[in-house]
């Protein structure tokens, strides 16, 4: 199975990707998580990416595309993959189509997780992420078992720098201008599944599974 999760920042793409990854036993490719890893390892790529991310802007296409090109040819992607936060622009989507085509494969479905802007700010202010593995929690909607610690790896939870209200507003603007047009792009390929992302986490997951024909 090869899936793309589309949706505004905070729509729940990462949360749903984690659940789909466990079900299908295929990796999630989250360009945001890869960049955050580079930032914490203080690599050159991390240094370039951080100024865009902290401002709520997109990292330039050429940097993102190179990163994904390298990632999808690894062994663990043989049985499929879930893209979370990639592609985010038309040039990225075109580059992905070409990369996959060169490998003789293609995307099966694009899941559009729809959440109105007004819900996003509340979600972002309550989000906590694991400082080590990137797993995502929420102070109200998805609490960790032991306060302040990741359920998966027991590392400390933290708030993301780009979850400040002003930055979230910039990210939403960028989403509407540069990423939303991808729905039309993939509609032309007849691949879009629409999901109401305002329901609770389990209900959203169940709706996705149903549309994928899994229950
Ligand atoms: P990235 O890390 O991809 O962030 P994003 O797309 O803005 O999405 P988020 O991770 O913020 O949200 P999400 O939809 O995954 O929601 P989550 O499941 O965590 O990108 C960060 C930055 O990196 C970008 O701004 C850009 O600078 C750069 N970047 C990354 N990829 C790039 C690319 N391809 N090109 C260029 N630049 C790129 O959920 C959010 C919160 O809500 C959580 O607390 C969660 O527990 C809670 N929640 C989830 N689902 C529900 C629900 N159904 N009900 C209630 N609460 C819920």
mmCIF file of C-alpha atoms and ligand atoms in Angstrom:
data_model
loop_
_atom_site.group_PDB
_atom_site.id
_atom_site.type_symbol
_atom_site.label_atom_id
_atom_site.label_comp_id
_atom_site.label_asym_id
_atom_site.label_seq_id
_atom_site.Cartn_x
_atom_site.Cartn_y
_atom_site.Cartn_z
ATOM 1 C CA UNK A 1 0.000 0.000 0.000
ATOM 2 C CA UNK A 2 1.325 3.459 -0.917
ATOM 3 C CA UNK A 3 -0.526 6.357 0.670
ATOM 4 C CA UNK A 4 -0.260 10.119 0.968
ATOM 5 C CA UNK A 5 -1.813 11.935 3.927
ATOM 6 C CA UNK A 6 -2.829 15.468 3.020
ATOM 7 C CA UNK A 7 -4.278 18.098 5.321
ATOM 8 C CA UNK A 8 -3.615 21.339 7.168
ATOM 9 C CA UNK A 9 -0.936 21.550 9.870
ATOM 10 C CA UNK A 10 -2.395 19.829 12.921
ATOM 11 C CA UNK A 11 -5.148 18.044 10.973
ATOM 12 C CA UNK A 12 -3.966 14.746 12.465
ATOM 13 C CA UNK A 13 -1.835 13.388 9.605
ATOM 14 C CA UNK A 14 0.966 12.203 11.899
ATOM 15 C CA UNK A 15 -1.477 10.613 14.349
ATOM 16 C CA UNK A 16 -3.252 8.688 11.591
ATOM 17 C CA UNK A 17 0.027 7.801 9.842
ATOM 18 C CA UNK A 18 1.255 6.112 13.030
ATOM 19 C CA UNK A 19 -1.887 3.957 13.204
ATOM 20 C CA UNK A 20 -1.770 3.052 9.505
ATOM 21 C CA UNK A 21 1.917 2.218 9.807
ATOM 22 C CA UNK A 22 1.173 -0.304 12.570
ATOM 23 C CA UNK A 23 -1.685 -1.838 10.580
ATOM 24 C CA UNK A 24 0.102 -2.183 7.242
ATOM 25 C CA UNK A 25 3.595 -2.670 8.738
ATOM 26 C CA UNK A 26 5.094 -0.183 6.307
ATOM 27 C CA UNK A 27 7.155 2.926 7.140
ATOM 28 C CA UNK A 28 5.902 6.474 7.422
ATOM 29 C CA UNK A 29 7.945 9.062 5.591
ATOM 30 C CA UNK A 30 7.421 12.333 7.443
ATOM 31 C CA UNK A 31 9.581 15.061 5.931
ATOM 32 C CA UNK A 32 8.879 17.227 9.005
ATOM 33 C CA UNK A 33 10.234 14.494 11.323
ATOM 34 C CA UNK A 34 13.276 13.954 9.090
ATOM 35 C CA UNK A 35 14.063 17.685 9.194
ATOM 36 C CA UNK A 36 13.594 17.787 12.998
ATOM 37 C CA UNK A 37 16.038 14.878 13.297
ATOM 38 C CA UNK A 38 18.584 16.809 11.200
ATOM 39 C CA UNK A 39 18.051 19.878 13.371
ATOM 40 C CA UNK A 40 18.637 17.954 16.581
ATOM 41 C CA UNK A 41 21.768 16.335 15.060
ATOM 42 C CA UNK A 42 22.942 19.823 13.973
ATOM 43 C CA UNK A 43 23.596 18.744 10.360
ATOM 44 C CA UNK A 44 24.009 21.240 7.474
ATOM 45 C CA UNK A 45 20.564 20.302 6.171
ATOM 46 C CA UNK A 46 19.127 20.896 9.645
ATOM 47 C CA UNK A 47 20.743 24.341 9.768
ATOM 48 C CA UNK A 48 19.230 25.235 6.390
ATOM 49 C CA UNK A 49 15.770 23.868 7.259
ATOM 50 C CA UNK A 50 15.400 25.413 10.712
ATOM 51 C CA UNK A 51 15.052 29.021 9.544
ATOM 52 C CA UNK A 52 12.125 28.123 7.283
ATOM 53 C CA UNK A 53 10.432 25.824 9.792
ATOM 54 C CA UNK A 54 10.644 28.230 12.728
ATOM 55 C CA UNK A 55 8.977 30.908 10.574
ATOM 56 C CA UNK A 56 6.217 28.544 9.412
ATOM 57 C CA UNK A 57 7.463 28.633 5.803
ATOM 58 C CA UNK A 58 8.155 25.672 3.524
ATOM 59 C CA UNK A 59 11.683 24.353 3.095
ATOM 60 C CA UNK A 60 12.735 24.841 -0.577
ATOM 61 C CA UNK A 61 11.514 22.085 -2.924
ATOM 62 C CA UNK A 62 14.977 20.990 -4.093
ATOM 63 C CA UNK A 63 16.092 20.138 -0.538
ATOM 64 C CA UNK A 64 12.919 18.168 0.202
ATOM 65 C CA UNK A 65 12.872 16.271 -3.082
ATOM 66 C CA UNK A 66 16.488 15.063 -2.721
ATOM 67 C CA UNK A 67 15.738 13.823 0.769
ATOM 68 C CA UNK A 68 12.676 11.820 -0.347
ATOM 69 C CA UNK A 69 14.484 10.429 -3.403
ATOM 70 C CA UNK A 70 17.034 8.869 -1.104
ATOM 71 C CA UNK A 71 14.459 7.640 1.443
ATOM 72 C CA UNK A 72 12.063 5.757 -0.860
ATOM 73 C CA UNK A 73 14.749 3.514 -2.345
ATOM 74 C CA UNK A 74 15.576 1.965 1.047
ATOM 75 C CA UNK A 75 14.698 -1.667 1.678
ATOM 76 C CA UNK A 76 11.920 -0.991 4.192
ATOM 77 C CA UNK A 77 9.827 0.728 1.476
ATOM 78 C CA UNK A 78 9.598 -2.430 -0.650
ATOM 79 C CA UNK A 79 6.065 -3.264 0.543
ATOM 80 C CA UNK A 80 4.808 0.292 0.583
ATOM 81 C CA UNK A 81 5.018 3.578 2.459
ATOM 82 C CA UNK A 82 2.920 6.342 3.958
ATOM 83 C CA UNK A 83 3.838 9.920 3.110
ATOM 84 C CA UNK A 84 3.027 12.385 5.888
ATOM 85 C CA UNK A 85 3.627 16.043 5.025
ATOM 86 C CA UNK A 86 5.019 15.298 1.569
ATOM 87 C CA UNK A 87 4.321 16.362 -1.131
ATOM 88 C CA UNK A 88 3.375 19.910 -0.180
ATOM 89 C CA UNK A 89 3.696 21.770 -3.480
ATOM 90 C CA UNK A 90 2.858 20.945 -7.098
ATOM 91 C CA UNK A 91 6.586 20.638 -8.041
ATOM 92 C CA UNK A 92 7.030 18.145 -5.154
ATOM 93 C CA UNK A 93 4.012 16.115 -6.337
ATOM 94 C CA UNK A 94 5.332 16.070 -9.910
ATOM 95 C CA UNK A 95 8.770 15.014 -8.691
ATOM 96 C CA UNK A 96 7.218 12.223 -6.581
ATOM 97 C CA UNK A 97 5.194 10.934 -9.548
ATOM 98 C CA UNK A 98 8.385 10.798 -11.591
ATOM 99 C CA UNK A 99 10.429 9.093 -8.830
ATOM 100 C CA UNK A 100 7.771 6.416 -8.339
ATOM 101 C CA UNK A 101 7.274 5.987 -12.061
ATOM 102 C CA UNK A 102 11.023 5.368 -12.470
ATOM 103 C CA UNK A 103 10.661 2.595 -9.872
ATOM 104 C CA UNK A 104 7.618 1.171 -11.703
ATOM 105 C CA UNK A 105 5.202 1.945 -8.864
ATOM 106 C CA UNK A 106 2.571 4.580 -8.038
ATOM 107 C CA UNK A 107 0.485 6.033 -5.216
ATOM 108 C CA UNK A 108 -2.691 4.053 -4.408
ATOM 109 C CA UNK A 109 -4.648 6.672 -2.448
ATOM 110 C CA UNK A 110 -4.379 10.239 -1.219
ATOM 111 C CA UNK A 111 -6.241 10.767 2.057
ATOM 112 C CA UNK A 112 -7.415 14.332 2.606
ATOM 113 C CA UNK A 113 -7.910 14.828 6.347
ATOM 114 C CA UNK A 114 -10.169 17.865 6.534
ATOM 115 C CA UNK A 115 -10.191 20.069 9.657
ATOM 116 C CA UNK A 116 -11.355 23.731 9.568
ATOM 117 C CA UNK A 117 -8.794 26.413 10.486
ATOM 118 C CA UNK A 118 -10.708 27.364 13.653
ATOM 119 C CA UNK A 119 -10.043 23.914 15.203
ATOM 120 C CA UNK A 120 -6.372 23.933 14.306
ATOM 121 C CA UNK A 121 -5.107 26.553 16.773
ATOM 122 C CA UNK A 122 -6.648 24.678 19.748
ATOM 123 C CA UNK A 123 -5.118 21.420 18.581
ATOM 124 C CA UNK A 124 -1.666 22.905 18.160
ATOM 125 C CA UNK A 125 -1.569 24.603 21.550
ATOM 126 C CA UNK A 126 -2.241 21.242 23.249
ATOM 127 C CA UNK A 127 0.132 19.174 21.150
ATOM 128 C CA UNK A 128 3.155 17.587 22.844
ATOM 129 C CA UNK A 129 5.744 15.569 20.937
ATOM 130 C CA UNK A 130 8.409 13.112 21.970
ATOM 131 C CA UNK A 131 11.854 14.718 21.935
ATOM 132 C CA UNK A 132 13.354 11.452 20.704
ATOM 133 C CA UNK A 133 10.987 9.451 18.449
ATOM 134 C CA UNK A 134 8.599 12.264 17.435
ATOM 135 C CA UNK A 135 5.396 10.473 18.584
ATOM 136 C CA UNK A 136 2.585 12.974 19.025
ATOM 137 C CA UNK A 137 0.218 13.504 21.989
ATOM 138 C CA UNK A 138 -2.389 16.036 23.083
ATOM 139 C CA UNK A 139 -3.096 17.419 26.542
ATOM 140 C CA UNK A 140 -6.845 16.802 26.048
ATOM 141 C CA UNK A 141 -7.389 14.459 23.113
ATOM 142 C CA UNK A 142 -4.524 11.971 23.318
ATOM 143 C CA UNK A 143 -2.878 11.865 26.735
ATOM 144 C CA UNK A 144 0.311 9.950 27.419
ATOM 145 C CA UNK A 145 0.120 7.172 30.055
ATOM 146 C CA UNK A 146 2.845 8.565 32.323
ATOM 147 C CA UNK A 147 2.680 12.369 32.401
ATOM 148 C CA UNK A 148 5.464 14.033 30.407
ATOM 149 C CA UNK A 149 6.874 10.766 29.034
ATOM 150 C CA UNK A 150 6.475 9.090 25.651
ATOM 151 C CA UNK A 151 4.452 5.833 25.663
ATOM 152 C CA UNK A 152 6.709 4.393 22.943
ATOM 153 C CA UNK A 153 10.226 5.173 24.195
ATOM 154 C CA UNK A 154 9.765 6.887 27.613
ATOM 155 C CA UNK A 155 11.655 10.036 26.486
ATOM 156 C CA UNK A 156 10.557 13.516 27.567
ATOM 157 C CA UNK A 157 7.652 15.210 25.783
ATOM 158 C CA UNK A 158 8.040 18.812 24.579
ATOM 159 C CA UNK A 159 6.170 21.526 22.694
ATOM 160 C CA UNK A 160 7.256 22.225 19.090
ATOM 161 C CA UNK A 161 8.790 25.670 18.400
ATOM 162 C CA UNK A 162 6.487 26.122 15.375
ATOM 163 C CA UNK A 163 3.320 25.483 17.425
ATOM 164 C CA UNK A 164 3.251 29.113 18.653
ATOM 165 C CA UNK A 165 -0.017 30.773 17.610
ATOM 166 C CA UNK A 166 1.571 33.307 15.197
ATOM 167 C CA UNK A 167 3.606 30.601 13.472
ATOM 168 C CA UNK A 168 0.584 28.329 13.202
ATOM 169 C CA UNK A 169 -1.290 31.149 11.428
ATOM 170 C CA UNK A 170 1.584 31.443 8.908
ATOM 171 C CA UNK A 171 1.575 27.678 8.392
ATOM 172 C CA UNK A 172 -2.150 27.716 7.700
ATOM 173 C CA UNK A 173 -1.710 30.482 5.131
ATOM 174 C CA UNK A 174 1.087 28.544 3.439
ATOM 175 C CA UNK A 175 -1.102 25.421 3.460
ATOM 176 C CA UNK A 176 -3.993 27.160 1.692
ATOM 177 C CA UNK A 177 -1.761 28.759 -0.930
ATOM 178 C CA UNK A 178 0.725 26.003 -1.698
ATOM 179 C CA UNK A 179 -0.569 22.628 -0.487
ATOM 180 C CA UNK A 180 -4.358 22.674 -0.925
ATOM 181 C CA UNK A 181 -4.036 22.788 -4.746
ATOM 182 C CA UNK A 182 -2.675 19.223 -4.472
ATOM 183 C CA UNK A 183 -6.215 17.967 -3.831
ATOM 184 C CA UNK A 184 -7.139 19.039 -7.352
ATOM 185 C CA UNK A 185 -3.866 17.601 -8.705
ATOM 186 C CA UNK A 186 -4.643 14.140 -7.253
ATOM 187 C CA UNK A 187 -8.352 14.423 -8.043
ATOM 188 C CA UNK A 188 -7.374 14.419 -11.686
ATOM 189 C CA UNK A 189 -5.720 11.039 -10.986
ATOM 190 C CA UNK A 190 -8.896 9.850 -9.196
ATOM 191 C CA UNK A 191 -6.990 9.043 -6.006
ATOM 192 C CA UNK A 192 -8.460 11.293 -3.315
ATOM 193 C CA UNK A 193 -10.395 9.895 -0.322
ATOM 194 C CA UNK A 194 -12.082 12.597 1.783
ATOM 195 C CA UNK A 195 -12.116 12.231 5.567
ATOM 196 C CA UNK A 196 -13.767 14.418 8.218
ATOM 197 C CA UNK A 197 -10.812 15.011 10.538
ATOM 198 C CA UNK A 198 -12.886 16.702 13.265
ATOM 199 C CA UNK A 199 -14.120 13.425 14.746
ATOM 200 C CA UNK A 200 -12.080 11.780 17.516
ATOM 201 C CA UNK A 201 -8.840 9.965 16.675
ATOM 202 C CA UNK A 202 -10.330 6.443 16.633
ATOM 203 C CA UNK A 203 -13.348 7.476 14.549
ATOM 204 C CA UNK A 204 -11.099 9.157 11.985
ATOM 205 C CA UNK A 205 -8.987 5.993 11.825
ATOM 206 C CA UNK A 206 -12.092 3.815 11.390
ATOM 207 C CA UNK A 207 -13.359 6.038 8.552
ATOM 208 C CA UNK A 208 -10.013 5.773 6.788
ATOM 209 C CA UNK A 209 -9.943 1.981 7.158
ATOM 210 C CA UNK A 210 -13.482 1.751 5.800
ATOM 211 C CA UNK A 211 -12.632 3.845 2.744
ATOM 212 C CA UNK A 212 -9.531 1.718 2.183
ATOM 213 C CA UNK A 213 -11.795 -1.355 2.237
ATOM 214 C CA UNK A 214 -10.181 -2.786 5.366
ATOM 215 C CA UNK A 215 -13.279 -3.268 7.556
HETATM 216 P P1 LIG B 1 5.315 18.866 9.598
HETATM 217 O O1 LIG B 1 6.028 18.285 10.720
HETATM 218 O O2 LIG B 1 4.952 18.004 8.440
HETATM 219 O O3 LIG B 1 4.044 19.607 10.178
HETATM 220 P P2 LIG B 1 2.574 19.839 9.573
HETATM 221 O O4 LIG B 1 2.231 19.292 8.257
HETATM 222 O O5 LIG B 1 2.393 21.277 9.713
HETATM 223 O O6 LIG B 1 1.718 18.936 10.394
HETATM 224 P P3 LIG B 1 1.807 18.709 11.886
HETATM 225 O O7 LIG B 1 2.849 17.699 12.212
HETATM 226 O O8 LIG B 1 1.873 20.021 12.589
HETATM 227 O O9 LIG B 1 0.354 18.135 12.147
HETATM 228 P P4 LIG B 1 -0.325 16.753 11.820
HETATM 229 O O10 LIG B 1 -1.337 16.924 10.741
HETATM 230 O O11 LIG B 1 0.681 15.651 11.637
HETATM 231 O O12 LIG B 1 -1.119 16.557 13.180
HETATM 232 P P5 LIG B 1 -0.849 15.640 14.447
HETATM 233 O O13 LIG B 1 -1.214 14.220 14.127
HETATM 234 O O14 LIG B 1 0.485 15.891 15.024
HETATM 235 O O15 LIG B 1 6.137 20.087 9.011
HETATM 236 C C1 LIG B 1 6.733 21.056 9.834
HETATM 237 C C2 LIG B 1 7.523 22.038 8.969
HETATM 238 O O16 LIG B 1 8.567 21.323 8.251
HETATM 239 C C3 LIG B 1 6.726 22.734 7.870
HETATM 240 O O17 LIG B 1 6.068 23.893 8.350
HETATM 241 C C4 LIG B 1 7.855 23.066 6.874
HETATM 242 O O18 LIG B 1 8.604 24.169 7.286
HETATM 243 C C5 LIG B 1 8.761 21.841 6.942
HETATM 244 N N1 LIG B 1 8.381 20.806 5.962
HETATM 245 C C6 LIG B 1 7.957 19.529 6.259
HETATM 246 N N2 LIG B 1 7.684 18.863 5.126
HETATM 247 C C7 LIG B 1 7.921 19.726 4.107
HETATM 248 C C8 LIG B 1 7.781 19.629 2.699
HETATM 249 N N3 LIG B 1 7.332 18.512 2.115
HETATM 250 N N4 LIG B 1 8.107 20.707 1.952
HETATM 251 C C9 LIG B 1 8.575 21.843 2.516
HETATM 252 N N5 LIG B 1 8.701 22.018 3.846
HETATM 253 C C10 LIG B 1 8.379 20.964 4.633
HETATM 254 O O19 LIG B 1 -1.983 16.222 15.397
HETATM 255 C C11 LIG B 1 -1.908 17.519 15.934
HETATM 256 C C12 LIG B 1 -2.429 17.498 17.393
HETATM 257 O O20 LIG B 1 -3.819 17.193 17.392
HETATM 258 C C13 LIG B 1 -1.766 16.395 18.246
HETATM 259 O O21 LIG B 1 -1.600 16.867 19.549
HETATM 260 C C14 LIG B 1 -2.755 15.218 18.202
HETATM 261 O O22 LIG B 1 -2.679 14.393 19.343
HETATM 262 C C15 LIG B 1 -4.094 15.961 18.096
HETATM 263 N N6 LIG B 1 -5.053 15.227 17.268
HETATM 264 C C16 LIG B 1 -4.816 14.453 16.177
HETATM 265 N N7 LIG B 1 -5.958 13.964 15.676
HETATM 266 C C17 LIG B 1 -6.967 14.457 16.469
HETATM 267 C C18 LIG B 1 -8.384 14.311 16.443
HETATM 268 N N8 LIG B 1 -9.020 13.575 15.512
HETATM 269 N N9 LIG B 1 -9.099 14.983 17.408
HETATM 270 C C19 LIG B 1 -8.474 15.751 18.357
HETATM 271 N N10 LIG B 1 -7.123 15.900 18.421
HETATM 272 C C20 LIG B 1 -6.378 15.272 17.485
#
